[in-house]
Amino acid sequence: MKRVQKKRVQDRKSRRAFFAAESEDEQLEMLKNWWDENGNSLIIGVVVVLAVTFGYRAWDNSVIESTESASSMYEDLKGSIANIPATELPGEALASARSLGDKLKIEYGNTAYAQFGALFMARLAMEMKEYERAETELRWVLDNDVDEGLEIITRMRLARVLAAQDRVNEALLVLSSDIDPGNFQSSWEEVRGDLYYQSGDNGKARQAYQKAFDVLDQDQPRALLKMKLDDLSPVIVAVESDAA
């Protein structure tokens, strides 16, 4: 604090001396001396401010450009398929789609569009029954700082991919009960029910289906889930009384 006050006193004295100087030469000499004492710190301060300001703007512009490029590439990826089932795609179209999907992950792996692209490629792989390729794409999404909502969707898809390979126990671990599925609870429990049913544990399957049914909104489709529940409902046999 004393050092700051001393500096202020010196600056006031310097200003008085500057305006009291009798010639321009004396004023120039005073300016030179002041610059020798303060010029470096002033330059550093200005440079830092400019670097922070323009650096942030450059970074912000870079992020925007990167996101726009990733979005454009993702649209190209979807357009290369044009809603054609993967099993009916020409070899060149499928190779082009895979190339775009890989490029998205390599060049824009830190964007959500790369994750969307991986999910898209996993769907194509599932349609082709290329389960290992689908698993690779989905695990890439989970390993790359995925958004919470997208993580739940990815886990459910990965569980179905594993189930298609008869790896039910691994699939159940992917849908761990420690994870909160949030708004996807009904779908989450239905997938768990499917896994338990596949493993032969009808009791747990029915519990999962019932939980899925109970949290399902009234305006959502319920017929298929109700059918699954009914198939596992205990059979009640009516016994007529022998009493006459």
C-alpha positions as protocol buffer text, in pm:
chain_id: "A"
residue {
  index: 1
  type: MET
  ca { x: 0 y: 0 z: 0 }
}
residue {
  index: 2
  type: LYS
  ca { x: 283 y: 241 z: 88 }
}
residue {
  index: 3
  type: ARG
  ca { x: 453 y: 156 z: -240 }
}
residue {
  index: 4
  type: VAL
  ca { x: 137 y: 245 z: -436 }
}
residue {
  index: 5
  type: GLN
  ca { x: 100 y: 577 z: -252 }
}
residue {
  index: 6
  type: LYS
  ca { x: 467 y: 658 z: -313 }
}
residue {
  index: 7
  type: LYS
  ca { x: 422 y: 586 z: -683 }
}
residue {
  index: 8
  type: ARG
  ca { x: 121 y: 818 z: -701 }
}
residue {
  index: 9
  type: VAL
  ca { x: 319 y: 1101 z: -534 }
}
residue {
  index: 10
  type: GLN
  ca { x: 603 y: 1050 z: -781 }
}
residue {
  index: 11
  type: ASP
  ca { x: 360 y: 1059 z: -1075 }
}
residue {
  index: 12
  type: ARG
  ca { x: 207 y: 1388 z: -950 }
}
residue {
  index: 13
  type: LYS
  ca { x: 552 y: 1541 z: -913 }
}
residue {
  index: 14
  type: SER
  ca { x: 648 y: 1424 z: -1262 }
}
residue {
  index: 15
  type: ARG
  ca { x: 334 y: 1581 z: -1414 }
}
residue {
  index: 16
  type: ARG
  ca { x: 402 y: 1913 z: -1238 }
}
residue {
  index: 17
  type: ALA
  ca { x: 764 y: 1910 z: -1356 }
}
residue {
  index: 18
  type: PHE
  ca { x: 655 y: 1827 z: -1709 }
}
residue {
  index: 19
  type: PHE
  ca { x: 416 y: 2121 z: -1739 }
}
residue {
  index: 20
  type: ALA
  ca { x: 664 y: 2350 z: -1562 }
}
residue {
  index: 21
  type: ALA
  ca { x: 939 y: 2271 z: -1811 }
}
residue {
  index: 22
  type: GLU
  ca { x: 1046 y: 2577 z: -2008 }
}
residue {
  index: 23
  type: SER
  ca { x: 1117 y: 2406 z: -2342 }
}
residue {
  index: 24
  type: GLU
  ca { x: 994 y: 2117 z: -2556 }
}
residue {
  index: 25
  type: ASP
  ca { x: 1338 y: 1958 z: -2526 }
}
residue {
  index: 26
  type: GLU
  ca { x: 1301 y: 1939 z: -2150 }
}
residue {
  index: 27
  type: GLN
  ca { x: 951 y: 1792 z: -2189 }
}
residue {
  index: 28
  type: LEU
  ca { x: 1075 y: 1534 z: -2439 }
}
residue {
  index: 29
  type: GLU
  ca { x: 1358 y: 1438 z: -2205 }
}
residue {
  index: 30
  type: MET
  ca { x: 1110 y: 1395 z: -1921 }
}
residue {
  index: 31
  type: LEU
  ca { x: 887 y: 1179 z: -2142 }
}
residue {
  index: 32
  type: LYS
  ca { x: 1188 y: 968 z: -2239 }
}
residue {
  index: 33
  type: ASN
  ca { x: 1282 y: 916 z: -1876 }
}
residue {
  index: 34
  type: TRP
  ca { x: 923 y: 825 z: -1787 }
}
residue {
  index: 35
  type: TRP
  ca { x: 907 y: 578 z: -2075 }
}
residue {
  index: 36
  type: ASP
  ca { x: 1237 y: 423 z: -1968 }
}
residue {
  index: 37
  type: GLU
  ca { x: 1088 y: 361 z: -1626 }
}
residue {
  index: 38
  type: ASN
  ca { x: 734 y: 260 z: -1723 }
}
residue {
  index: 39
  type: GLY
  ca { x: 730 y: 169 z: -2092 }
}
residue {
  index: 40
  type: ASN
  ca { x: 793 y: -204 z: -2056 }
}
residue {
  index: 41
  type: SER
  ca { x: 519 y: -261 z: -1800 }
}
residue {
  index: 42
  type: LEU
  ca { x: 278 y: -52 z: -2007 }
}
residue {
  index: 43
  type: ILE
  ca { x: 349 y: -252 z: -2323 }
}
residue {
  index: 44
  type: ILE
  ca { x: 310 y: -580 z: -2140 }
}
residue {
  index: 45
  type: GLY
  ca { x: -24 y: -467 z: -1998 }
}
residue {
  index: 46
  type: VAL
  ca { x: -155 y: -358 z: -2337 }
}
residue {
  index: 47
  type: VAL
  ca { x: -35 y: -678 z: -2504 }
}
residue {
  index: 48
  type: VAL
  ca { x: -200 y: -893 z: -2239 }
}
residue {
  index: 49
  type: VAL
  ca { x: -531 y: -709 z: -2275 }
}
residue {
  index: 50
  type: LEU
  ca { x: -521 y: -733 z: -2654 }
}
residue {
  index: 51
  type: ALA
  ca { x: -420 y: -1099 z: -2642 }
}
residue {
  index: 52
  type: VAL
  ca { x: -704 y: -1188 z: -2410 }
}
residue {
  index: 53
  type: THR
  ca { x: -961 y: -990 z: -2611 }
}
residue {
  index: 54
  type: PHE
  ca { x: -861 y: -1105 z: -2958 }
}
residue {
  index: 55
  type: GLY
  ca { x: -765 y: -1452 z: -2837 }
}
residue {
  index: 56
  type: TYR
  ca { x: -1113 y: -1507 z: -2696 }
}
residue {
  index: 57
  type: ARG
  ca { x: -1274 y: -1376 z: -3014 }
}
residue {
  index: 58
  type: ALA
  ca { x: -1055 y: -1602 z: -3227 }
}
residue {
  index: 59
  type: TRP
  ca { x: -1135 y: -1899 z: -3006 }
}
residue {
  index: 60
  type: ASP
  ca { x: -1507 y: -1820 z: -3013 }
}
residue {
  index: 61
  type: ASN
  ca { x: -1505 y: -1787 z: -3391 }
}
residue {
  index: 62
  type: SER
  ca { x: -1310 y: -2111 z: -3418 }
}
residue {
  index: 63
  type: VAL
  ca { x: -1567 y: -2296 z: -3208 }
}
residue {
  index: 64
  type: ILE
  ca { x: -1854 y: -2160 z: -3419 }
}
residue {
  index: 65
  type: GLU
  ca { x: -1680 y: -2254 z: -3745 }
}
residue {
  index: 66
  type: SER
  ca { x: -1596 y: -2600 z: -3610 }
}
residue {
  index: 67
  type: THR
  ca { x: -1956 y: -2662 z: -3502 }
}
residue {
  index: 68
  type: GLU
  ca { x: -2094 y: -2545 z: -3836 }
}
residue {
  index: 69
  type: SER
  ca { x: -1852 y: -2767 z: -4027 }
}
residue {
  index: 70
  type: ALA
  ca { x: -1939 y: -3066 z: -3809 }
}
residue {
  index: 71
  type: SER
  ca { x: -2310 y: -3000 z: -3858 }
}
residue {
  index: 72
  type: SER
  ca { x: -2265 y: -2981 z: -4235 }
}
residue {
  index: 73
  type: MET
  ca { x: -2069 y: -3307 z: -4241 }
}
residue {
  index: 74
  type: TYR
  ca { x: -2333 y: -3480 z: -4029 }
}
residue {
  index: 75
  type: GLU
  ca { x: -2604 y: -3369 z: -4273 }
}
residue {
  index: 76
  type: ASP
  ca { x: -2390 y: -3505 z: -4559 }
}
residue {
  index: 77
  type: LEU
  ca { x: -2365 y: -3834 z: -4371 }
}
residue {
  index: 78
  type: LYS
  ca { x: -2741 y: -3864 z: -4337 }
}
residue {
  index: 79
  type: GLY
  ca { x: -2794 y: -3749 z: -4693 }
}
residue {
  index: 80
  type: SER
  ca { x: -2560 y: -4016 z: -4828 }
}
residue {
  index: 81
  type: ILE
  ca { x: -2805 y: -4280 z: -4701 }
}
residue {
  index: 82
  type: ALA
  ca { x: -3129 y: -4103 z: -4801 }
}
residue {
  index: 83
  type: ASN
  ca { x: -3348 y: -4324 z: -4577 }
}
residue {
  index: 84
  type: ILE
  ca { x: -3249 y: -4639 z: -4763 }
}
residue {
  index: 85
  type: PRO
  ca { x: -3218 y: -4951 z: -4545 }
}
residue {
  index: 86
  type: ALA
  ca { x: -2853 y: -5043 z: -4493 }
}
residue {
  index: 87
  type: THR
  ca { x: -2907 y: -5388 z: -4643 }
}
residue {
  index: 88
  type: GLU
  ca { x: -3016 y: -5225 z: -4971 }
}
residue {
  index: 89
  type: LEU
  ca { x: -2737 y: -4970 z: -4994 }
}
residue {
  index: 90
  type: PRO
  ca { x: -2487 y: -4994 z: -5279 }
}
residue {
  index: 91
  type: GLY
  ca { x: -2136 y: -5075 z: -5159 }
}
residue {
  index: 92
  type: GLU
  ca { x: -2005 y: -4732 z: -5261 }
}
residue {
  index: 93
  type: ALA
  ca { x: -2276 y: -4550 z: -5064 }
}
residue {
  index: 94
  type: LEU
  ca { x: -2207 y: -4755 z: -4752 }
}
residue {
  index: 95
  type: ALA
  ca { x: -1831 y: -4697 z: -4785 }
}
residue {
  index: 96
  type: SER
  ca { x: -1890 y: -4323 z: -4828 }
}
residue {
  index: 97
  type: ALA
  ca { x: -2111 y: -4311 z: -4519 }
}
residue {
  index: 98
  type: ARG
  ca { x: -1851 y: -4493 z: -4312 }
}
residue {
  index: 99
  type: SER
  ca { x: -1580 y: -4260 z: -4436 }
}
residue {
  index: 100
  type: LEU
  ca { x: -1784 y: -3955 z: -4334 }
}
residue {
  index: 101
  type: GLY
  ca { x: -1860 y: -4109 z: -3995 }
}
residue {
  index: 102
  type: ASP
  ca { x: -1491 y: -4174 z: -3928 }
}
residue {
  index: 103
  type: LYS
  ca { x: -1397 y: -3826 z: -4048 }
}
residue {
  index: 104
  type: LEU
  ca { x: -1649 y: -3670 z: -3809 }
}
residue {
  index: 105
  type: LYS
  ca { x: -1492 y: -3852 z: -3514 }
}
residue {
  index: 106
  type: ILE
  ca { x: -1136 y: -3768 z: -3617 }
}
residue {
  index: 107
  type: GLU
  ca { x: -1179 y: -3401 z: -3707 }
}
residue {
  index: 108
  type: TYR
  ca { x: -1471 y: -3299 z: -3483 }
}
residue {
  index: 109
  type: GLY
  ca { x: -1459 y: -3555 z: -3206 }
}
residue {
  index: 110
  type: ASN
  ca { x: -1529 y: -3290 z: -2942 }
}
residue {
  index: 111
  type: THR
  ca { x: -1869 y: -3198 z: -3090 }
}
residue {
  index: 112
  type: ALA
  ca { x: -2210 y: -3353 z: -3036 }
}
residue {
  index: 113
  type: TYR
  ca { x: -2237 y: -3404 z: -3413 }
}
residue {
  index: 114
  type: ALA
  ca { x: -1958 y: -3661 z: -3399 }
}
residue {
  index: 115
  type: GLN
  ca { x: -2158 y: -3850 z: -3136 }
}
residue {
  index: 116
  type: PHE
  ca { x: -2474 y: -3826 z: -3346 }
}
residue {
  index: 117
  type: GLY
  ca { x: -2275 y: -3958 z: -3639 }
}
residue {
  index: 118
  type: ALA
  ca { x: -2148 y: -4254 z: -3435 }
}
residue {
  index: 119
  type: LEU
  ca { x: -2505 y: -4337 z: -3327 }
}
residue {
  index: 120
  type: PHE
  ca { x: -2613 y: -4319 z: -3690 }
}
residue {
  index: 121
  type: MET
  ca { x: -2333 y: -4552 z: -3798 }
}
residue {
  index: 122
  type: ALA
  ca { x: -2420 y: -4792 z: -3515 }
}
residue {
  index: 123
  type: ARG
  ca { x: -2776 y: -4812 z: -3646 }
}
residue {
  index: 124
  type: LEU
  ca { x: -2651 y: -4895 z: -3994 }
}
residue {
  index: 125
  type: ALA
  ca { x: -2423 y: -5162 z: -3851 }
}
residue {
  index: 126
  type: MET
  ca { x: -2713 y: -5314 z: -3656 }
}
residue {
  index: 127
  type: GLU
  ca { x: -2922 y: -5330 z: -3975 }
}
residue {
  index: 128
  type: MET
  ca { x: -2631 y: -5510 z: -4139 }
}
residue {
  index: 129
  type: LYS
  ca { x: -2604 y: -5742 z: -3834 }
}
residue {
  index: 130
  type: GLU
  ca { x: -2246 y: -5618 z: -3787 }
}
residue {
  index: 131
  type: TYR
  ca { x: -2275 y: -5620 z: -3411 }
}
residue {
  index: 132
  type: GLU
  ca { x: -1908 y: -5570 z: -3329 }
}
residue {
  index: 133
  type: ARG
  ca { x: -1895 y: -5259 z: -3547 }
}
residue {
  index: 134
  type: ALA
  ca { x: -2211 y: -5126 z: -3383 }
}
residue {
  index: 135
  type: GLU
  ca { x: -2067 y: -5192 z: -3038 }
}
residue {
  index: 136
  type: THR
  ca { x: -1747 y: -5006 z: -3128 }
}
residue {
  index: 137
  type: GLU
  ca { x: -1942 y: -4699 z: -3240 }
}
residue {
  index: 138
  type: LEU
  ca { x: -2160 y: -4692 z: -2929 }
}
residue {
  index: 139
  type: ARG
  ca { x: -1870 y: -4739 z: -2688 }
}
residue {
  index: 140
  type: TRP
  ca { x: -1691 y: -4453 z: -2862 }
}
residue {
  index: 141
  type: VAL
  ca { x: -1986 y: -4228 z: -2779 }
}
residue {
  index: 142
  type: LEU
  ca { x: -1981 y: -4333 z: -2412 }
}
residue {
  index: 143
  type: ASP
  ca { x: -1606 y: -4272 z: -2392 }
}
residue {
  index: 144
  type: ASN
  ca { x: -1624 y: -3915 z: -2525 }
}
residue {
  index: 145
  type: ASP
  ca { x: -1787 y: -3690 z: -2266 }
}
residue {
  index: 146
  type: VAL
  ca { x: -2140 y: -3760 z: -2384 }
}
residue {
  index: 147
  type: ASP
  ca { x: -2438 y: -3553 z: -2267 }
}
residue {
  index: 148
  type: GLU
  ca { x: -2641 y: -3718 z: -1990 }
}
residue {
  index: 149
  type: GLY
  ca { x: -2955 y: -3765 z: -2200 }
}
residue {
  index: 150
  type: LEU
  ca { x: -2763 y: -3899 z: -2497 }
}
residue {
  index: 151
  type: GLU
  ca { x: -2574 y: -4135 z: -2267 }
}
residue {
  index: 152
  type: ILE
  ca { x: -2900 y: -4304 z: -2161 }
}
residue {
  index: 153
  type: ILE
  ca { x: -3005 y: -4356 z: -2524 }
}
residue {
  index: 154
  type: THR
  ca { x: -2660 y: -4489 z: -2613 }
}
residue {
  index: 155
  type: ARG
  ca { x: -2661 y: -4733 z: -2321 }
}
residue {
  index: 156
  type: MET
  ca { x: -3000 y: -4874 z: -2419 }
}
residue {
  index: 157
  type: ARG
  ca { x: -2883 y: -4924 z: -2777 }
}
residue {
  index: 158
  type: LEU
  ca { x: -2559 y: -5083 z: -2661 }
}
residue {
  index: 159
  type: ALA
  ca { x: -2756 y: -5319 z: -2436 }
}
residue {
  index: 160
  type: ARG
  ca { x: -2960 y: -5436 z: -2736 }
}
residue {
  index: 161
  type: VAL
  ca { x: -2643 y: -5484 z: -2943 }
}
residue {
  index: 162
  type: LEU
  ca { x: -2492 y: -5699 z: -2668 }
}
residue {
  index: 163
  type: ALA
  ca { x: -2817 y: -5892 z: -2630 }
}
residue {
  index: 164
  type: ALA
  ca { x: -2813 y: -5965 z: -3004 }
}
residue {
  index: 165
  type: GLN
  ca { x: -2481 y: -6139 z: -2937 }
}
residue {
  index: 166
  type: ASP
  ca { x: -2628 y: -6335 z: -2642 }
}
residue {
  index: 167
  type: ARG
  ca { x: -2419 y: -6129 z: -2398 }
}
residue {
  index: 168
  type: VAL
  ca { x: -2714 y: -6061 z: -2170 }
}
residue {
  index: 169
  type: ASN
  ca { x: -2518 y: -6029 z: -1845 }
}
residue {
  index: 170
  type: GLU
  ca { x: -2294 y: -5762 z: -2000 }
}
residue {
  index: 171
  type: ALA
  ca { x: -2602 y: -5585 z: -2132 }
}
residue {
  index: 172
  type: LEU
  ca { x: -2756 y: -5575 z: -1784 }
}
residue {
  index: 173
  type: LEU
  ca { x: -2435 y: -5421 z: -1649 }
}
residue {
  index: 174
  type: VAL
  ca { x: -2463 y: -5147 z: -1911 }
}
residue {
  index: 175
  type: LEU
  ca { x: -2812 y: -5073 z: -1772 }
}
residue {
  index: 176
  type: SER
  ca { x: -2695 y: -5071 z: -1412 }
}
residue {
  index: 177
  type: SER
  ca { x: -2960 y: -4999 z: -1149 }
}
residue {
  index: 178
  type: ASP
  ca { x: -2723 y: -4732 z: -1009 }
}
residue {
  index: 179
  type: ILE
  ca { x: -2789 y: -4513 z: -1313 }
}
residue {
  index: 180
  type: ASP
  ca { x: -3083 y: -4273 z: -1309 }
}
residue {
  index: 181
  type: PRO
  ca { x: -3247 y: -4283 z: -1657 }
}
residue {
  index: 182
  type: GLY
  ca { x: -3452 y: -3971 z: -1584 }
}
residue {
  index: 183
  type: ASN
  ca { x: -3722 y: -3912 z: -1846 }
}
residue {
  index: 184
  type: PHE
  ca { x: -3627 y: -4237 z: -2020 }
}
residue {
  index: 185
  type: GLN
  ca { x: -3721 y: -4457 z: -1724 }
}
residue {
  index: 186
  type: SER
  ca { x: -4005 y: -4639 z: -1900 }
}
residue {
  index: 187
  type: SER
  ca { x: -3793 y: -4731 z: -2205 }
}
residue {
  index: 188
  type: TRP
  ca { x: -3500 y: -4814 z: -1976 }
}
residue {
  index: 189
  type: GLU
  ca { x: -3707 y: -5058 z: -1768 }
}
residue {
  index: 190
  type: GLU
  ca { x: -3862 y: -5213 z: -2078 }
}
residue {
  index: 191
  type: VAL
  ca { x: -3517 y: -5291 z: -2220 }
}
residue {
  index: 192
  type: ARG
  ca { x: -3419 y: -5441 z: -1884 }
}
residue {
  index: 193
  type: GLY
  ca { x: -3736 y: -5650 z: -1896 }
}
residue {
  index: 194
  type: ASP
  ca { x: -3644 y: -5775 z: -2244 }
}
residue {
  index: 195
  type: LEU
  ca { x: -3298 y: -5873 z: -2117 }
}
residue {
  index: 196
  type: TYR
  ca { x: -3435 y: -6061 z: -1816 }
}
residue {
  index: 197
  type: TYR
  ca { x: -3687 y: -6237 z: -2042 }
}
residue {
  index: 198
  type: GLN
  ca { x: -3408 y: -6338 z: -2279 }
}
residue {
  index: 199
  type: SER
  ca { x: -3210 y: -6478 z: -1986 }
}
residue {
  index: 200
  type: GLY
  ca { x: -3511 y: -6682 z: -1872 }
}
residue {
  index: 201
  type: ASP
  ca { x: -3577 y: -6484 z: -1553 }
}
residue {
  index: 202
  type: ASN
  ca { x: -3949 y: -6421 z: -1607 }
}
residue {
  index: 203
  type: GLY
  ca { x: -4003 y: -6290 z: -1253 }
}
residue {
  index: 204
  type: LYS
  ca { x: -3757 y: -6004 z: -1291 }
}
residue {
  index: 205
  type: ALA
  ca { x: -3876 y: -5948 z: -1647 }
}
residue {
  index: 206
  type: ARG
  ca { x: -4233 y: -5896 z: -1527 }
}
residue {
  index: 207
  type: GLN
  ca { x: -4118 y: -5661 z: -1249 }
}
residue {
  index: 208
  type: ALA
  ca { x: -3927 y: -5449 z: -1500 }
}
residue {
  index: 209
  type: TYR
  ca { x: -4221 y: -5443 z: -1744 }
}
residue {
  index: 210
  type: GLN
  ca { x: -4460 y: -5345 z: -1466 }
}
residue {
  index: 211
  type: LYS
  ca { x: -4232 y: -5061 z: -1358 }
}
residue {
  index: 212
  type: ALA
  ca { x: -4204 y: -4945 z: -1719 }
}
residue {
  index: 213
  type: PHE
  ca { x: -4584 y: -4957 z: -1753 }
}
residue {
  index: 214
  type: ASP
  ca { x: -4646 y: -4769 z: -1428 }
}
residue {
  index: 215
  type: VAL
  ca { x: -4428 y: -4469 z: -1523 }
}
residue {
  index: 216
  type: LEU
  ca { x: -4549 y: -4454 z: -1883 }
}
residue {
  index: 217
  type: ASP
  ca { x: -4747 y: -4142 z: -1973 }
}
residue {
  index: 218
  type: GLN
  ca { x: -5110 y: -4207 z: -2058 }
}
residue {
  index: 219
  type: ASP
  ca { x: -5074 y: -4057 z: -2406 }
}
residue {
  index: 220
  type: GLN
  ca { x: -4783 y: -4286 z: -2501 }
}
residue {
  index: 221
  type: PRO
  ca { x: -4828 y: -4619 z: -2684 }
}
residue {
  index: 222
  type: ARG
  ca { x: -4898 y: -4891 z: -2427 }
}
residue {
  index: 223
  type: ALA
  ca { x: -5025 y: -5189 z: -2629 }
}
residue {
  index: 224
  type: LEU
  ca { x: -4691 y: -5366 z: -2682 }
}
residue {
  index: 225
  type: LEU
  ca { x: -4580 y: -5319 z: -2322 }
}
residue {
  index: 226
  type: LYS
  ca { x: -4922 y: -5440 z: -2199 }
}
residue {
  index: 227
  type: MET
  ca { x: -4886 y: -5748 z: -2418 }
}
residue {
  index: 228
  type: LYS
  ca { x: -4547 y: -5827 z: -2265 }
}
residue {
  index: 229
  type: LEU
  ca { x: -4695 y: -5792 z: -1918 }
}
residue {
  index: 230
  type: ASP
  ca { x: -4995 y: -6011 z: -1999 }
}
residue {
  index: 231
  type: ASP
  ca { x: -4772 y: -6285 z: -2142 }
}
residue {
  index: 232
  type: LEU
  ca { x: -4593 y: -6307 z: -1807 }
}
residue {
  index: 233
  type: SER
  ca { x: -4898 y: -6270 z: -1583 }
}
residue {
  index: 234
  type: PRO
  ca { x: -4968 y: -6560 z: -1349 }
}
residue {
  index: 235
  type: VAL
  ca { x: -5231 y: -6795 z: -1486 }
}
residue {
  index: 236
  type: ILE
  ca { x: -5531 y: -6813 z: -1255 }
}
residue {
  index: 237
  type: VAL
  ca { x: -5723 y: -7138 z: -1284 }
}
residue {
  index: 238
  type: ALA
  ca { x: -6080 y: -7134 z: -1162 }
}
residue {
  index: 239
  type: VAL
  ca { x: -6174 y: -7447 z: -964 }
}
residue {
  index: 240
  type: GLU
  ca { x: -6540 y: -7534 z: -940 }
}
residue {
  index: 241
  type: SER
  ca { x: -6667 y: -7639 z: -601 }
}
residue {
  index: 242
  type: ASP
  ca { x: -6754 y: -8005 z: -568 }
}
residue {
  index: 243
  type: ALA
  ca { x: -7018 y: -7917 z: -320 }
}
residue {
  index: 244
  type: ALA
  ca { x: -7359 y: -7981 z: -460 }
}
